[in-house]
CSV table of C-alpha atoms in Angstrom, one decimal:
chain,number,residue,atom,x,y,z
S,11,MET,CA,-23.7,-36.5,-1.8
S,12,GLU,CA,-22.1,-39.5,-3.5
S,13,HIS,CA,-23.4,-43.0,-3.0
S,14,GLU,CA,-21.0,-44.9,-0.7
S,15,ASP,CA,-20.6,-48.6,-1.1
S,16,LYS,CA,-20.1,-50.3,2.2
S,17,ASN,CA,-18.0,-53.0,0.5
S,18,GLU,CA,-15.7,-50.6,-1.3
S,19,LYS,CA,-12.1,-50.9,-0.1
S,20,LYS,CA,-10.6,-47.8,1.6
S,21,ILE,CA,-7.8,-46.7,3.9
S,22,ILE,CA,-8.7,-44.5,6.8
S,23,LEU,CA,-6.0,-42.2,8.3
S,24,ARG,CA,-6.5,-40.6,11.7
S,25,GLU,CA,-4.2,-38.7,14.0
S,26,SER,CA,-1.9,-41.1,15.9
S,27,ARG,CA,-2.3,-41.3,19.6
S,28,LYS,CA,1.5,-41.0,19.8
S,29,THR,CA,1.1,-37.3,18.9
S,30,PHE,CA,-0.6,-36.8,22.3
S,31,LEU,CA,2.0,-38.6,24.5
S,32,PRO,CA,3.2,-35.3,26.0
S,33,MET,CA,-0.4,-34.4,27.0
S,34,TYR,CA,-1.0,-37.8,28.4
S,35,ALA,CA,2.2,-37.5,30.4
S,36,LEU,CA,1.3,-34.1,31.8
S,37,THR,CA,-2.1,-35.3,32.7
S,38,ILE,CA,-0.7,-38.2,34.7
S,39,LEU,CA,2.0,-35.9,36.3
S,40,PHE,CA,-0.6,-33.2,37.3
S,41,THR,CA,-2.9,-35.9,38.7
S,42,GLY,CA,0.0,-37.4,40.7
S,43,ILE,CA,0.9,-33.9,42.0
S,44,VAL,CA,-2.7,-33.3,43.1
S,45,ILE,CA,-3.0,-36.7,44.8
S,46,PHE,CA,0.4,-36.1,46.5
S,47,PHE,CA,-0.7,-32.8,48.0
S,48,ILE,CA,-4.1,-34.2,49.0
S,49,THR,CA,-2.5,-37.1,50.8
S,50,LYS,CA,0.0,-34.8,52.5
S,51,SER,CA,-2.7,-32.6,53.9
S,52,HIS,CA,-4.9,-35.6,54.9
S,53,LYS,CA,-7.9,-33.6,53.6
S,54,PHE,CA,-9.6,-35.6,51.0
S,55,SER,CA,-12.8,-33.9,50.1
S,56,GLN,CA,-15.4,-34.3,47.4
S,57,THR,CA,-13.9,-31.2,45.7
S,58,ASN,CA,-10.5,-32.8,45.5
S,59,LEU,CA,-12.0,-36.0,43.9
S,60,THR,CA,-13.9,-33.8,41.4
S,61,VAL,CA,-10.7,-32.0,40.4
S,62,ILE,CA,-8.9,-35.2,39.8
S,63,ILE,CA,-11.7,-36.7,37.8
S,64,ILE,CA,-12.0,-33.5,35.7
S,65,VAL,CA,-8.2,-33.4,35.0
S,66,LEU,CA,-8.1,-37.0,34.0
S,67,ALA,CA,-11.3,-36.7,31.8
S,68,LEU,CA,-10.0,-33.6,30.0
S,69,GLY,CA,-6.5,-35.0,29.6
S,70,PHE,CA,-7.8,-38.1,27.9
S,71,LEU,CA,-10.9,-36.8,26.1
S,72,ILE,CA,-9.3,-33.8,24.4
S,73,PRO,CA,-6.9,-35.9,22.4
S,74,GLU,CA,-9.8,-38.1,21.3
S,75,ILE,CA,-11.8,-35.1,20.2
S,76,VAL,CA,-8.8,-33.8,18.3
S,77,ARG,CA,-8.3,-37.2,16.7
S,78,SER,CA,-11.9,-37.3,15.4
S,79,TRP,CA,-11.6,-33.7,14.2
S,80,GLU,CA,-10.0,-34.7,10.9
S,81,THR,CA,-10.3,-37.9,9.0
S,82,CYS,CA,-8.7,-38.8,5.7
S,83,THR,CA,-10.2,-41.6,3.6
S,84,VAL,CA,-8.3,-43.0,0.7
S,85,LYS,CA,-10.3,-44.8,-2.0
S,86,ALA,CA,-9.2,-46.1,-5.3
S,87,ASP,CA,-10.1,-42.9,-7.3
S,88,LYS,CA,-10.3,-40.2,-4.7
S,89,ILE,CA,-9.0,-39.0,-1.4
S,90,TYR,CA,-11.5,-37.5,1.0
S,91,ILE,CA,-10.5,-35.2,3.9
S,92,THR,CA,-13.3,-34.5,6.4
S,93,THR,CA,-12.7,-31.8,9.0
S,94,GLY,CA,-14.9,-30.8,11.9
S,95,ILE,CA,-17.2,-32.5,14.3
S,96,ILE,CA,-20.4,-30.5,14.3
S,97,GLN,CA,-19.9,-28.4,11.2
S,98,LYS,CA,-18.0,-30.6,8.7
S,99,ARG,CA,-15.9,-29.5,5.8
S,100,HIS,CA,-15.3,-31.9,3.0
S,101,ARG,CA,-12.4,-31.8,0.5
S,102,LYS,CA,-11.9,-34.2,-2.3
S,103,PHE,CA,-8.9,-34.9,-4.5
S,104,PHE,CA,-8.7,-37.3,-7.4
S,105,THR,CA,-5.8,-39.8,-7.0
S,106,SER,CA,-5.0,-39.2,-10.7
S,107,THR,CA,-3.9,-35.6,-9.8
S,108,ILE,CA,-1.4,-36.7,-7.1
S,109,THR,CA,2.1,-35.8,-8.2
S,110,ASP,CA,4.0,-36.7,-5.0
S,111,ILE,CA,3.3,-38.4,-1.6
S,112,HIS,CA,5.8,-38.1,1.2
S,113,TYR,CA,6.1,-38.0,5.0
S,114,LYS,CA,7.8,-35.7,7.4
S,115,GLN,CA,9.2,-36.7,10.8
S,116,ARG,CA,10.9,-34.7,13.6
S,117,LEU,CA,13.4,-36.3,15.9
S,118,TRP,CA,10.7,-37.2,18.5
S,119,GLN,CA,8.5,-38.6,15.8
S,120,ARG,CA,11.4,-40.7,14.3
S,121,MET,CA,12.1,-42.2,17.8
S,122,LEU,CA,8.4,-43.2,18.2
S,123,ASN,CA,7.9,-44.1,14.5
S,124,TYR,CA,5.1,-41.7,13.5
S,125,GLY,CA,4.9,-38.8,11.2
S,126,ALA,CA,2.9,-36.5,8.9
S,127,ILE,CA,1.8,-37.8,5.5
S,128,GLU,CA,1.4,-35.1,2.8
S,129,ILE,CA,0.5,-35.2,-0.9
S,130,ASN,CA,1.1,-32.7,-3.7
S,131,VAL,CA,-1.5,-32.3,-6.4
S,132,PHE,CA,-1.5,-30.5,-9.7
S,133,SER,CA,-4.0,-27.9,-8.6
S,134,GLN,CA,-2.3,-26.6,-5.5
S,135,ASN,CA,1.2,-25.3,-4.7
S,136,ALA,CA,1.2,-26.2,-1.0
S,137,PRO,CA,1.3,-29.8,0.2
S,138,ILE,CA,-2.0,-31.2,1.5
S,139,HIS,CA,-1.7,-32.8,5.0
S,140,LEU,CA,-3.4,-36.2,5.2
S,141,GLY,CA,-2.7,-36.9,8.8
S,142,THR,CA,0.0,-37.6,11.4
S,143,VAL,CA,0.0,-41.4,11.5
S,144,ASP,CA,1.8,-44.3,13.1
S,145,ARG,CA,4.4,-46.0,10.8
S,146,PRO,CA,4.2,-43.4,8.0
S,147,LYS,CA,6.5,-45.2,5.6
S,148,LYS,CA,4.4,-48.3,5.8
S,149,ARG,CA,1.2,-46.4,5.4
S,150,ILE,CA,2.5,-44.6,2.3
S,151,GLU,CA,3.5,-47.9,0.8
S,152,GLU,CA,0.0,-49.2,1.5
S,153,ILE,CA,-1.6,-46.2,-0.1
S,154,GLU,CA,0.6,-46.4,-3.2
S,155,GLU,CA,0.0,-50.1,-3.6
S,156,PHE,CA,-3.8,-49.6,-3.1
S,157,ILE,CA,-4.0,-46.8,-5.7
S,158,GLN,CA,-1.8,-48.6,-8.2
S,159,THR,CA,-3.8,-51.9,-7.8
S,160,ALA,CA,-7.1,-50.0,-8.3
S,161,HIS,CA,-5.8,-48.2,-11.4
S,162,LYS,CA,-4.8,-51.5,-13.0
S,163,ARG,CA,-8.3,-52.8,-12.9
């Protein structure tokens, strides 16, 4: 395990909450439907309340679990990708091996200004996914500037 300096500058990329907007919307819609049927029948029991709480909890906790599943940390000389919660998998790429950094956006992502950032490195043919982040163009500019500044030192 490498020694990690707490004062070392880094950029942390995590999955954007905008990715989960459809899930949030369905959670609210389903909760609204359940509440509507409960109020129509005038039978509000402890079971009904439990169902509503479980639906709301799962609808808002699952995205947070997925967001914490994968973290990408960009440091001056390396990019670390950590996957998993209980059993963690660590991948490390040297910034000097990066040949290209780009982002992809679908229509929905362009409308909400989030997208997937990917890098290409010498050692792999397929692009490496760093994360689906908010404002990907700005984040790429930050990463490029951060790496270039670090290499000038």
